Short mmCIF file of C-alpha atoms in Angstrom, two decimals:
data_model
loop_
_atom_site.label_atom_id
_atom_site.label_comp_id
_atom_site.label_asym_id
_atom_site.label_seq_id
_atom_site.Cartn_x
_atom_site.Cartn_y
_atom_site.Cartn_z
CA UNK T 1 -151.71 49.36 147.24
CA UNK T 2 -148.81 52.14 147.42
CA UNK T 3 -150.65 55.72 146.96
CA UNK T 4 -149.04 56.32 143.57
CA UNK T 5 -150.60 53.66 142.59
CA UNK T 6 -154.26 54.67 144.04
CA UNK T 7 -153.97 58.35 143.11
CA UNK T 8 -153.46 56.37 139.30
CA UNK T 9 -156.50 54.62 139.72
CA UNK T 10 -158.23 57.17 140.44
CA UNK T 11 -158.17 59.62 138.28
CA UNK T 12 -158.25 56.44 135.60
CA UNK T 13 -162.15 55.79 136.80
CA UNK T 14 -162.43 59.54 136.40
CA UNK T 15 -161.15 59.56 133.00
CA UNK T 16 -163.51 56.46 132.21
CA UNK T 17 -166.39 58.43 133.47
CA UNK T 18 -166.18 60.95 131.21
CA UNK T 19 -166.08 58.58 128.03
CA UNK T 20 -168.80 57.52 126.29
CA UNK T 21 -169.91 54.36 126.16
CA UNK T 22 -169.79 52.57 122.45
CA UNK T 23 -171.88 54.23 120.29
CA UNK T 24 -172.95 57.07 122.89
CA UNK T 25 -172.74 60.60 121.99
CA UNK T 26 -171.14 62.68 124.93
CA UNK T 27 -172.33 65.66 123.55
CA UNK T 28 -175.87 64.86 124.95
CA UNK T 29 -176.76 67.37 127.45
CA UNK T 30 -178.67 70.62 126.76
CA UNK T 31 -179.42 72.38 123.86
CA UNK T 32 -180.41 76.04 122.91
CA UNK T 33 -181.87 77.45 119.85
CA UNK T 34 -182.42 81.47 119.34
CA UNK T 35 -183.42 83.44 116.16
CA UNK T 36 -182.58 86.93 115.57
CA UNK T 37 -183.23 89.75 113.10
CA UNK T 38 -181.23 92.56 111.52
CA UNK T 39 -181.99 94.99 109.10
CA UNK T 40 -184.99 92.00 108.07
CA UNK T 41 -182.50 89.02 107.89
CA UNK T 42 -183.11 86.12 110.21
CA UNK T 43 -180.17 84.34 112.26
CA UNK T 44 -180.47 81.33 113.40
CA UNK T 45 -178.39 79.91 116.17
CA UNK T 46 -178.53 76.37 117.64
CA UNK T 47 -176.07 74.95 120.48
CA UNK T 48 -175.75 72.00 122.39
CA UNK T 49 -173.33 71.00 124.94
CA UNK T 50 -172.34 68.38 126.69
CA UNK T 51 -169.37 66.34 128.83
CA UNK T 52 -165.72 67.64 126.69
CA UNK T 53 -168.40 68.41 123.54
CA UNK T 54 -169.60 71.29 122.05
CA UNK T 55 -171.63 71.40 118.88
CA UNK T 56 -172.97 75.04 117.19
CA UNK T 57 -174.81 76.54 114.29
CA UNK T 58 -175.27 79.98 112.65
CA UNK T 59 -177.42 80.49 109.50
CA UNK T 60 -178.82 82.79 107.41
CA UNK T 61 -181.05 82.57 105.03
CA UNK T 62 -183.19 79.35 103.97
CA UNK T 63 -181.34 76.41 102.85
CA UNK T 64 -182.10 73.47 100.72
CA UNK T 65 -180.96 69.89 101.26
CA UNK T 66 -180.06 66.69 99.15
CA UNK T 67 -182.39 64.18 99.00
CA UNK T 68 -180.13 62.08 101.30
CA UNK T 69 -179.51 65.06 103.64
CA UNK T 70 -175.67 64.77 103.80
CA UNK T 71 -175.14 68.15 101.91
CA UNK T 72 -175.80 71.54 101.49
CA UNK T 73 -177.64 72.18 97.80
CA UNK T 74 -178.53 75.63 97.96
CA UNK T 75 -178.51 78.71 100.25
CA UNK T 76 -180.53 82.12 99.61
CA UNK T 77 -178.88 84.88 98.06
CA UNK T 78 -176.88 86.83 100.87
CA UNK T 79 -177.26 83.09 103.20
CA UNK T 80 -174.54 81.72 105.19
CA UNK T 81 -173.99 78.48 107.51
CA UNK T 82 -171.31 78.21 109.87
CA UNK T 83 -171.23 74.72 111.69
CA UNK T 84 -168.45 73.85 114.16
CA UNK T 85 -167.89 71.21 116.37
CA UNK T 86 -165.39 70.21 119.74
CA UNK T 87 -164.72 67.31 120.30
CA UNK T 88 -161.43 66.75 123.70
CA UNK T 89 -160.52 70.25 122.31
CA UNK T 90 -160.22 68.84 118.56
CA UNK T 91 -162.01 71.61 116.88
CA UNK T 92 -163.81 71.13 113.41
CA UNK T 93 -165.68 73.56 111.40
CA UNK T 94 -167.58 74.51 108.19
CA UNK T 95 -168.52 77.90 106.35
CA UNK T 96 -171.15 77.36 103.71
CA UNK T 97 -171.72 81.03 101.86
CA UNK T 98 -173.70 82.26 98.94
CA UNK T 99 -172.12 83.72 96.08
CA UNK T 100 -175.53 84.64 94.42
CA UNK T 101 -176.93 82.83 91.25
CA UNK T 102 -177.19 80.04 93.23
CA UNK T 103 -173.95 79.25 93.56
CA UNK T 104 -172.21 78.35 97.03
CA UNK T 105 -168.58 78.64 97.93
CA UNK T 106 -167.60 75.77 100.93
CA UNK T 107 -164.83 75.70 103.59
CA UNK T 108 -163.59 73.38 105.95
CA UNK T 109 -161.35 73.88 108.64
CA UNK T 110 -159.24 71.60 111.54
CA UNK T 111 -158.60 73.82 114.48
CA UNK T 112 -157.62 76.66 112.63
CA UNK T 113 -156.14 75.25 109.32
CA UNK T 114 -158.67 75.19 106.56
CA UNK T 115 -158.05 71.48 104.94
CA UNK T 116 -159.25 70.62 101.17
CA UNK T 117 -163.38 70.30 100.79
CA UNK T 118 -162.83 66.85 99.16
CA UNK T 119 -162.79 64.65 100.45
CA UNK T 120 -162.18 66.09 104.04
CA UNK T 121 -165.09 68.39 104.49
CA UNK T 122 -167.53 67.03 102.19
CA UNK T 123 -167.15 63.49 104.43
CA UNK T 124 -167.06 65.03 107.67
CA UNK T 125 -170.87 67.29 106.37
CA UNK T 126 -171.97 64.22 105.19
CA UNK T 127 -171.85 62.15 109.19
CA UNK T 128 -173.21 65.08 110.69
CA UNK T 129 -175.66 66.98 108.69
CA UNK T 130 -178.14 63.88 109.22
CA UNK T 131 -178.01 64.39 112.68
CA UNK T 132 -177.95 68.30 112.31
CA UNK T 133 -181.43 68.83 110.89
CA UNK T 134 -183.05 66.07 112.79
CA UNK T 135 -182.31 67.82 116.15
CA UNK T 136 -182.91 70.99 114.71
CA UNK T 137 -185.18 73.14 112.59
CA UNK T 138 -182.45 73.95 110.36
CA UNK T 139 -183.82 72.68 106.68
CA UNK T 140 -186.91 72.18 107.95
CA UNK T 141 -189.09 74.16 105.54
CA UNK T 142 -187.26 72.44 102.51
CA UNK T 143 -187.08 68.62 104.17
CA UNK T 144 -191.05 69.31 104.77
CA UNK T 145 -191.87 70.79 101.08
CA UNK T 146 -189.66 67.21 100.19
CA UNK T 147 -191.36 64.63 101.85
CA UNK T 148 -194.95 66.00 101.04
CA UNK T 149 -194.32 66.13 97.81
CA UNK T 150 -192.79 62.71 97.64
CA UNK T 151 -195.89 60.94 100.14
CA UNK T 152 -198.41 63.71 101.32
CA UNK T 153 -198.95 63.92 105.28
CA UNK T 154 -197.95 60.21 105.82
CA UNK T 155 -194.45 60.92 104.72
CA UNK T 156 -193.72 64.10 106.65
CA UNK T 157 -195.22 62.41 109.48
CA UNK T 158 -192.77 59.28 109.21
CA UNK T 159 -189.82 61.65 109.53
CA UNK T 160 -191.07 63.79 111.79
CA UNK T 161 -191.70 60.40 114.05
CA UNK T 162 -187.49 60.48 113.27
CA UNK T 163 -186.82 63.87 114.79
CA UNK T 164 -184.90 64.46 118.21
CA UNK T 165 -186.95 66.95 119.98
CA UNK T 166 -190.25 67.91 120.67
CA UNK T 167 -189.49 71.11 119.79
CA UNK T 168 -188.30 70.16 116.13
CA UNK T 169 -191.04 67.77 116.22
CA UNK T 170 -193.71 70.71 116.27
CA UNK T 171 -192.35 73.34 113.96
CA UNK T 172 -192.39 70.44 111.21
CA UNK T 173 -195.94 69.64 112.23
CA UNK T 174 -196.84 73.13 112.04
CA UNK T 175 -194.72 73.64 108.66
CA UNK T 176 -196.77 70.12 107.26
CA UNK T 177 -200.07 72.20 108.02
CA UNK T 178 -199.04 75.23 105.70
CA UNK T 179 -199.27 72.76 102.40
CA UNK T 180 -202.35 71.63 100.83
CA UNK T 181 -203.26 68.97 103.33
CA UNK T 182 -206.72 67.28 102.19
CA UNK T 183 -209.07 67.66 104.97
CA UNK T 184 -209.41 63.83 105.37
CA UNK T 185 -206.07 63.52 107.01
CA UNK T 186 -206.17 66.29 109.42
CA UNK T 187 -207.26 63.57 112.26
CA UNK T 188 -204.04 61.34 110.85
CA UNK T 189 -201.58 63.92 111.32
CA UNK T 190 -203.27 64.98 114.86
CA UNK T 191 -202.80 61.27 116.00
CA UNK T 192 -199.32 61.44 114.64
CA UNK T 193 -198.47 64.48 116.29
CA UNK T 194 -199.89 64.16 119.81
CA UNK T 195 -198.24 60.74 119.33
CA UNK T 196 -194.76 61.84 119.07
CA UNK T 197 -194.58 64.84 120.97
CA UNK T 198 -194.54 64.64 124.28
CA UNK T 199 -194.75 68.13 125.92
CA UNK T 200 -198.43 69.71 126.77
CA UNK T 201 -197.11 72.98 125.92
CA UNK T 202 -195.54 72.34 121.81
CA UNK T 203 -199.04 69.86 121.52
CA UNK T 204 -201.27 72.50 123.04
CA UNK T 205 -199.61 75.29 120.94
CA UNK T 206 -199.63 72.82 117.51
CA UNK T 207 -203.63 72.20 118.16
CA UNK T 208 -204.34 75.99 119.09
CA UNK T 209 -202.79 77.25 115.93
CA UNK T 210 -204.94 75.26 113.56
CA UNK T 211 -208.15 74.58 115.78
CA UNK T 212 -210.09 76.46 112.64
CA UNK T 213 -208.68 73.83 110.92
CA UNK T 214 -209.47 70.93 112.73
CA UNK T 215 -212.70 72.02 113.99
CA UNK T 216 -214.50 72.46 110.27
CA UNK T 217 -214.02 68.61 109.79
CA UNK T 218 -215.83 65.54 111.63
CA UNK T 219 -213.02 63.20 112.15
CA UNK T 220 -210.47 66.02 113.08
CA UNK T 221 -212.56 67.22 115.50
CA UNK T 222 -212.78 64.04 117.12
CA UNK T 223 -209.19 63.86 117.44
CA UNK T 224 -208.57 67.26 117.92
CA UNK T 225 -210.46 66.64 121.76
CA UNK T 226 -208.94 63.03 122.11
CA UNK T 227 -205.83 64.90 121.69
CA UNK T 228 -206.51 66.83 124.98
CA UNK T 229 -207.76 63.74 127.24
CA UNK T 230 -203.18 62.74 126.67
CA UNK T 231 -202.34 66.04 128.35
CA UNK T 232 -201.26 66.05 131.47
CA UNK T 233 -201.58 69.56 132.40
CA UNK T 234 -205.02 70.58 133.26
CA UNK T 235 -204.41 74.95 132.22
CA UNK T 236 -203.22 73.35 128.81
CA UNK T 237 -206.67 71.08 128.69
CA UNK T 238 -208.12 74.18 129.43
CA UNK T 239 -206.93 76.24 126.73
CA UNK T 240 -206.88 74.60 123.70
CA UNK T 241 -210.37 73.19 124.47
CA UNK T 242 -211.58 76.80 124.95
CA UNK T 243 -209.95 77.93 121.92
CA UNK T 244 -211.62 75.34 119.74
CA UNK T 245 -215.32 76.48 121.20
CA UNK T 246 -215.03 79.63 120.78
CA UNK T 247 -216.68 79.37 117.01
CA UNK T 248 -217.64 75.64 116.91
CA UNK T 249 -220.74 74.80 115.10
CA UNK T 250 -219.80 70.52 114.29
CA UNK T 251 -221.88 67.81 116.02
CA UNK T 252 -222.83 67.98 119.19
CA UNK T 253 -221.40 65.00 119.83
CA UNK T 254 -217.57 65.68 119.99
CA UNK T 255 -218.49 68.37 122.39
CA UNK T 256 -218.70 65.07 124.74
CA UNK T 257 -215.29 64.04 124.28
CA UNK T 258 -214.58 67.44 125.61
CA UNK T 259 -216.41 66.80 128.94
CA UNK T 260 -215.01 63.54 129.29
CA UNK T 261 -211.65 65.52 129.38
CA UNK T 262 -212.99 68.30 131.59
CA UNK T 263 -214.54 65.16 133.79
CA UNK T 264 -210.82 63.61 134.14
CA UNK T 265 -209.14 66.84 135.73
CA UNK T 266 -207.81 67.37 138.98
CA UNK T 267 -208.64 71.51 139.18
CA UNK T 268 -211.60 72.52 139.69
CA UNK T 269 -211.11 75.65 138.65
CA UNK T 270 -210.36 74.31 135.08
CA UNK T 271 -213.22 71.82 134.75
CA UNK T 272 -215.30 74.90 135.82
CA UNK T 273 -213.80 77.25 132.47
CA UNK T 274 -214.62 73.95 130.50
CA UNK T 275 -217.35 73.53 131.68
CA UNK T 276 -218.35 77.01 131.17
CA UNK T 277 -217.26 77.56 127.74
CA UNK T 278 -219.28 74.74 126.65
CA UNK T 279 -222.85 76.20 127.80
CA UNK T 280 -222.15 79.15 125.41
CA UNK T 281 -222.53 76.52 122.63
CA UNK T 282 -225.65 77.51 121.21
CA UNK T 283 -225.84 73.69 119.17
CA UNK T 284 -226.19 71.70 122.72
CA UNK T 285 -228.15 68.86 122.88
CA UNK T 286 -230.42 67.70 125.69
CA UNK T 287 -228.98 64.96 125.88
CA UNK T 288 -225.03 66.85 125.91
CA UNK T 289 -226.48 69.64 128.26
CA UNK T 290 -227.36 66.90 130.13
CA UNK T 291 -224.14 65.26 130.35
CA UNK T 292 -222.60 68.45 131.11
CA UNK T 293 -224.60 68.83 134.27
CA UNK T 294 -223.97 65.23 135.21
CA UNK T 295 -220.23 65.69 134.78
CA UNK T 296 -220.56 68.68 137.78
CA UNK T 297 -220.30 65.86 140.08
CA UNK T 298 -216.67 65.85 139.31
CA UNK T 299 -216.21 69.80 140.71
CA UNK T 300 -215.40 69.01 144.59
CA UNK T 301 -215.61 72.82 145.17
CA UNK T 302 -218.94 73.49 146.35
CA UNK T 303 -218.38 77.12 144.88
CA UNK T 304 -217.11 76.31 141.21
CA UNK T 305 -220.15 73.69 140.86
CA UNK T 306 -222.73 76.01 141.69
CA UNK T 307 -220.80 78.38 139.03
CA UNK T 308 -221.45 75.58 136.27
CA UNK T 309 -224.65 74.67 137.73
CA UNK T 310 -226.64 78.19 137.52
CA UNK T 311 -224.70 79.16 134.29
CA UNK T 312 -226.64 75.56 132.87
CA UNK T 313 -230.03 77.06 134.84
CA UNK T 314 -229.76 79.83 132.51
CA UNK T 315 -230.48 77.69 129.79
CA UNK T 316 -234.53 78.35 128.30
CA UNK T 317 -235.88 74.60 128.36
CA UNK T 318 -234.10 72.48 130.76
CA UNK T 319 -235.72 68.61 130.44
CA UNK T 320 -236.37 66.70 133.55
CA UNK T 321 -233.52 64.46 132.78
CA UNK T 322 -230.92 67.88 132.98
CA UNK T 323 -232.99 68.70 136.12
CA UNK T 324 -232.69 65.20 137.89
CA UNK T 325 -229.00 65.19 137.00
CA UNK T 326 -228.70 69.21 138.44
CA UNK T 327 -230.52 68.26 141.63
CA UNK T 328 -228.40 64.83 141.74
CA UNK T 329 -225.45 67.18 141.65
CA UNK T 330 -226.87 69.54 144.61
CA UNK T 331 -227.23 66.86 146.54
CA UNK T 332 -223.37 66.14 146.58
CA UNK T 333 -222.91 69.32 148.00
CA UNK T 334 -222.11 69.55 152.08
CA UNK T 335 -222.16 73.85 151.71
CA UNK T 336 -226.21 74.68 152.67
CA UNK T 337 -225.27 78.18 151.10
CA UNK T 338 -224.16 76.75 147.76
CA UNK T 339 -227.17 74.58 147.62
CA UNK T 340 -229.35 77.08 148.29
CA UNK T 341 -228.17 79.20 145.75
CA UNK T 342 -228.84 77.07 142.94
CA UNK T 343 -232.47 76.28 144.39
CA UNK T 344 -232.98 79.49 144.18
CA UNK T 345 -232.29 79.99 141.29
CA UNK T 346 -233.65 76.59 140.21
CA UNK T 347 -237.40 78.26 141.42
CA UNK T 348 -236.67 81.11 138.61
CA UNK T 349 -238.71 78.56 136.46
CA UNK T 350 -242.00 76.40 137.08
CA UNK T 351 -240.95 72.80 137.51
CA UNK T 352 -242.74 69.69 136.67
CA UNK T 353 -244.37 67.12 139.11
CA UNK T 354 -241.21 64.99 138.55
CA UNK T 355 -238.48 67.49 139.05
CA UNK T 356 -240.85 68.62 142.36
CA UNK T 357 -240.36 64.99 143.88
CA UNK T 358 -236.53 65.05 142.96
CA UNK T 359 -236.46 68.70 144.36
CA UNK T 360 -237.72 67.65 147.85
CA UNK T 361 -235.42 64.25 148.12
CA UNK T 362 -232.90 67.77 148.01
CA UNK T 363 -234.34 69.25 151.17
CA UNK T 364 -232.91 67.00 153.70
CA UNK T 365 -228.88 68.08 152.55
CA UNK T 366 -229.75 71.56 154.22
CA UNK T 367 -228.86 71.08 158.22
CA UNK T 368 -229.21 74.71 158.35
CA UNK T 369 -232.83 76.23 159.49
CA UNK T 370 -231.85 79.48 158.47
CA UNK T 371 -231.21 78.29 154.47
CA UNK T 372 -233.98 75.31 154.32
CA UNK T 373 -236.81 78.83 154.99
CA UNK T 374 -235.30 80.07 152.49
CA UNK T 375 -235.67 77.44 150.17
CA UNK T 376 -238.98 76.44 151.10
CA UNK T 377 -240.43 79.72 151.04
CA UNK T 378 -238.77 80.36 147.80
CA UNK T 379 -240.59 77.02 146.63
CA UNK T 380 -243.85 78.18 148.05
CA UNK T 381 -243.45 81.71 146.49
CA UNK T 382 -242.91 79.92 143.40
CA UNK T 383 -244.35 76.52 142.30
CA UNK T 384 -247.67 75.48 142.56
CA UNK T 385 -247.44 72.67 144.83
CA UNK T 386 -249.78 69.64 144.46
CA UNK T 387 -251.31 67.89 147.26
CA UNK T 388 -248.10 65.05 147.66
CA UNK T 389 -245.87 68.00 147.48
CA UNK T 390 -247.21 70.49 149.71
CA UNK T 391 -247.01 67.58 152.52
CA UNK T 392 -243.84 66.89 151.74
CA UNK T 393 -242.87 71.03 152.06
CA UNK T 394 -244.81 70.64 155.61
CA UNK T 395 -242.93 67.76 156.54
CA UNK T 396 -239.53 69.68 155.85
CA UNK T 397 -240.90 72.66 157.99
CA UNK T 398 -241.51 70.54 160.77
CA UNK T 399 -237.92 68.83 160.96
CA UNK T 400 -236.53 72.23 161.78
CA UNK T 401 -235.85 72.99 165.62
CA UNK T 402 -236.16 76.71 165.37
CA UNK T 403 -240.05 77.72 165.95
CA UNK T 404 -239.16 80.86 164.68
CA UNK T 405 -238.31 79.60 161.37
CA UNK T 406 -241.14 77.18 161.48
CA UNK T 407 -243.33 80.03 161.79
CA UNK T 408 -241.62 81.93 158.76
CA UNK T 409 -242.74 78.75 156.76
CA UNK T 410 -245.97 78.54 158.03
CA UNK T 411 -247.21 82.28 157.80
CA UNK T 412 -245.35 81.72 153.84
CA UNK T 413 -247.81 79.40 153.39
CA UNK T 414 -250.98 81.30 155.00
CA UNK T 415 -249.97 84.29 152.41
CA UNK T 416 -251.19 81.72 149.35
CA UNK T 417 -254.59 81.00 148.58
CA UNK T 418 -254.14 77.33 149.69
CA UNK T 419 -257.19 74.54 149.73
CA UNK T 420 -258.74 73.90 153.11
CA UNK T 421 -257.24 70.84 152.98
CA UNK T 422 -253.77 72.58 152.95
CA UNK T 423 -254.82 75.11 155.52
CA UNK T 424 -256.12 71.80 158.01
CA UNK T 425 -252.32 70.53 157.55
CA UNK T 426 -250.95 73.92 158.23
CA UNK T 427 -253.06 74.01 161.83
CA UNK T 428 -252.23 70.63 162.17
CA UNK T 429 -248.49 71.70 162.00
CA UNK T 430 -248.61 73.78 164.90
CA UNK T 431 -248.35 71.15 167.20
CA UNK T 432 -244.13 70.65 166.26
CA UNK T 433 -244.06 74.63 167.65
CA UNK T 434 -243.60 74.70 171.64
CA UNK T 435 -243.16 78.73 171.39
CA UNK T 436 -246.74 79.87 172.60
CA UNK T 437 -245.85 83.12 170.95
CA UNK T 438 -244.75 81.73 167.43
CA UNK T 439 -248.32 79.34 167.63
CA UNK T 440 -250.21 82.20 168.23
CA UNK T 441 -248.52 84.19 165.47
CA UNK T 442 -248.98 81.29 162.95
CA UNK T 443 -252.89 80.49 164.02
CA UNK T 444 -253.58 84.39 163.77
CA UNK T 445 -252.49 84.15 160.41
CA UNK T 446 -254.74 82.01 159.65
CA UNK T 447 -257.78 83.40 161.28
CA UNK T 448 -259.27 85.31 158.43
CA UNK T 449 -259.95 82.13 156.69
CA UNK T 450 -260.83 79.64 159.57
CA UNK T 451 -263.40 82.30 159.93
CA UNK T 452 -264.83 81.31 156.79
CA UNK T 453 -264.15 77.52 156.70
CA UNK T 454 -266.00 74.31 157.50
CA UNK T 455 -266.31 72.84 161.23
CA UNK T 456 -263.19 70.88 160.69
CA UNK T 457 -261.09 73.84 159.99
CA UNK T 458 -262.79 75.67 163.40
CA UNK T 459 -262.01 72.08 165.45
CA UNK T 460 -258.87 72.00 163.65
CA UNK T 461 -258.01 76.03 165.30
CA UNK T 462 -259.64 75.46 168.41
CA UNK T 463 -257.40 72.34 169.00
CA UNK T 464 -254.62 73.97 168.35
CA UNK T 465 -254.85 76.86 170.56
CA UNK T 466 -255.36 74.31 173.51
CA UNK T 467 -251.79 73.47 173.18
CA UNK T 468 -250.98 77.60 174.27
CA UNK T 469 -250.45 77.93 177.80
CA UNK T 470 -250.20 81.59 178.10
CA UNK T 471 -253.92 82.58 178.88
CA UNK T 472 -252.86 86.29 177.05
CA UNK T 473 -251.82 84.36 173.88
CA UNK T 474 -254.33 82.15 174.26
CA UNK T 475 -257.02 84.45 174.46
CA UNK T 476 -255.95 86.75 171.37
CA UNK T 477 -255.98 83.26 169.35
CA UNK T 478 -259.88 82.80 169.92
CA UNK T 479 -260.68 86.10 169.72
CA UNK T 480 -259.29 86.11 166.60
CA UNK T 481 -261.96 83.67 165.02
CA UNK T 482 -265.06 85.16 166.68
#
């Protein structure tokens, strides 16, 4: 092949790759749309560009359509529309002006020879205006007021399922919730909506502008949060359900479609505000509250649960189903200062037998000697431990290597007015110290009332000092008792 003939070939496949396809608009590429205002008159301007095509729009003023939307009816008094259109550098255009009285005076022009209306310009409106106010908001108000009238929400929503942009899919939503809409299809047009549109941010922005709306009616409500579970974006999740708590009073039960949402994020940080904004509800259920607690297991950040989890221990009247689910969710946590945070705080209120045993399966997560004495003194200080549980507090003491924190426990417990039952198992304890100075500390503590208990609790003392090999510490630990 001779390179005349390849240059030719060439710049024939580039040719070809700029043409469209059959029935493929080149103009397809970006769009912008703007509004300005002067002296109180909006402008509207709409563009969109593509390969060898360029397509704008100027009005002013609100316009009214045809029924068939392939021409202009009306335009407000003052109103103007300008449409032109490039096509290969073939230029068309339109001017559409108000003369007042509703009257409108039309012009069409070829590059820049203005040809006769009719047929010319009429024809050429007539292909493109269709296409015009479904990619744009131009008409919108008026093709809305249309449809409703003609089929209520069902009909706006049909065209709207028409429209070209998400954008122009949204300001027709939010246009359809300015008419009369009967409460019993708010959750129809929600469904439509987050149907159609696509972007988090237009659906986020559609439900936070009529949460009042939606939230004053069962069935909307319950669509209003399924809406949220389609997001993708966890900060737009975030903020419409926060917006639509703020003044919620409905059933308690669409709050659980919201955690179910919150439960399904990837941030932490979001689930948390969810999470959060729900335990200001004042109209939680146990049974919500507790699913709210439960749904903590989702936070992986040991500092956002604990957030969550002492905002819910703030709460008057937790059951011990909210309790079991809290301590369930401490568990999960690998931070020993996190968890013993929300012990702490846990011990602000007296706990039943049942949320005692669940409290203690807890213990074992701390590795750290340092946190479990704080815990266990903290549950010592206060509970009122039964016989199973005290053992079990004990127990806990004893699995820690430091004597000195051992002791802490131990000398915790000797500041109680425990059962000489409890103090035998406290002496008893002394034999997982090796310290002779931390045994003697803990049995000296004791002294005042092994002075005043039964044989067994002397033996019990006596026994225990035999395992002090220091004669000096071992001495002051008899003395003690005589």
């Amino acid at each position: 092949m001779t390179t005349g003939k390849i240059t030719a070939w060439v710049v024939c496949l580039m040719v070809a790759s700029l043409m469209p396809a059959s029935g493929q608009d080149v103009s397809v590429s970006t769009s912008h749309e703007s509004s300005t205002s002067t002296n109180g008159k909006q402008t509207y301007r709409w563009s969109r560009s593509g390969v060898m095509t360029d397509f704008t729009i100027e009005l002013r003023g609100k316009i009214e359509l045809t029924d068939d939307d392939k021409d202009i009816k009306s335009i407000s008094n003052d109103g103007y529309l300008e449409i032109s259109k490039t096509v290969f550098g073939s230029k068309r255009s339109i001017v559409i002006e108000s003369l007042g009285d509703g009257k409108v005076k039309k012009e069409y022009y070829e590059g820049r020879s203005k040809m006769p209306w009719e047929p010319n310009g009429k024809t050429w409106l007539a292909e493109i205006l269709p296409e015009v106010v479904r990619s744009s908001t131009i008409g919108a108000e008026s093709r809305v007021n249309r449809f409703f009238k003609k089929g209520g929400a069902r009909a706006v929503l049909a065209e709207i399922e028409n429209l070209k942009s998400d954008h122009v899919a949204a300001h027709y939503a939010n246009l359809l919730m300015n008419r009369p809409v009967p409460p019993n299809d708010y959750a129809l047009i929600i469904g439509g909506v987050s149907g159609k549109v696509d972007s988090d941010h237009y659906i986020a922005a559609f439900l936070q502008k009529h949460a009042g709306k939606f939230m004053q009616q069962k069935g909307a409500t319950t669509a209003f949060f399924n809406a949220t579970k389609k997001m993708d974006s966890d900060h737009y999740k975030t903020n419409v359900i926060s917006s639509a708590l703020k003044d919620y009073q409905g059933p308690s039960e669409n709050l659980k479609i919201a955690l179910q949402t919150a439960a399904e994020m990837d941030s932490d940080h979001y689930i948390t505000e969810v999470l959060t904004a729900l335990l200001k509800q004042s109209n939680l259920t146990d049974d919500t509250l507790t699913e709210l607690i439960n749904t903590t297991k989702a936070v992986e950040s040991d500092h956002y649960r604990t957030v969550v989890l002492t905002r819910a221990l703030d709460r008057p009247g937790l059951s011990d189903a909210s309790h079991k689910r809290l301590l369930e969710s401490v568990k999960g946590m690998s931070s020993d200062h996190y968890i013993t945070q929300v012990i702490q705080h846990l011990m602000d209120n007296k706990l039943s037998a049942n949320a005692m045993t669940d409290l203690m399966g807890v213990l074992s997560s701390i590795g750290s000697d340092h946190y479990r004495t704080e815990v266990l003194t903290k549950i010592i200080e206060r509970q009122d431990l039964g016989e199973e549980h005290f053992t079990k507090v004990l127990s806990a003491c004893g699995d820690m290597s430091s004597d000195h924190y051992k002791t802490v426990v131990l000398i915790k417990v000797m500041s109680k007015n425990v059962s000489q039952n409890a103090l035998l198992q406290v002496l008893n304890s002394t034999d997982e110290i090796n310290s002779d100075h931390y045994v003697t500390e803990v049995l000296l503590s004791a002294a005042p009332r092994v002075k005043n208990g039964n044989d067994a609790i002397k033996n019990a003392y006596r026994q225990s000092a035999k395992n002090i090999s220091s004669e000096t510490y071992y001495g002051r630990a008899l003395r003690a008792i005589e």
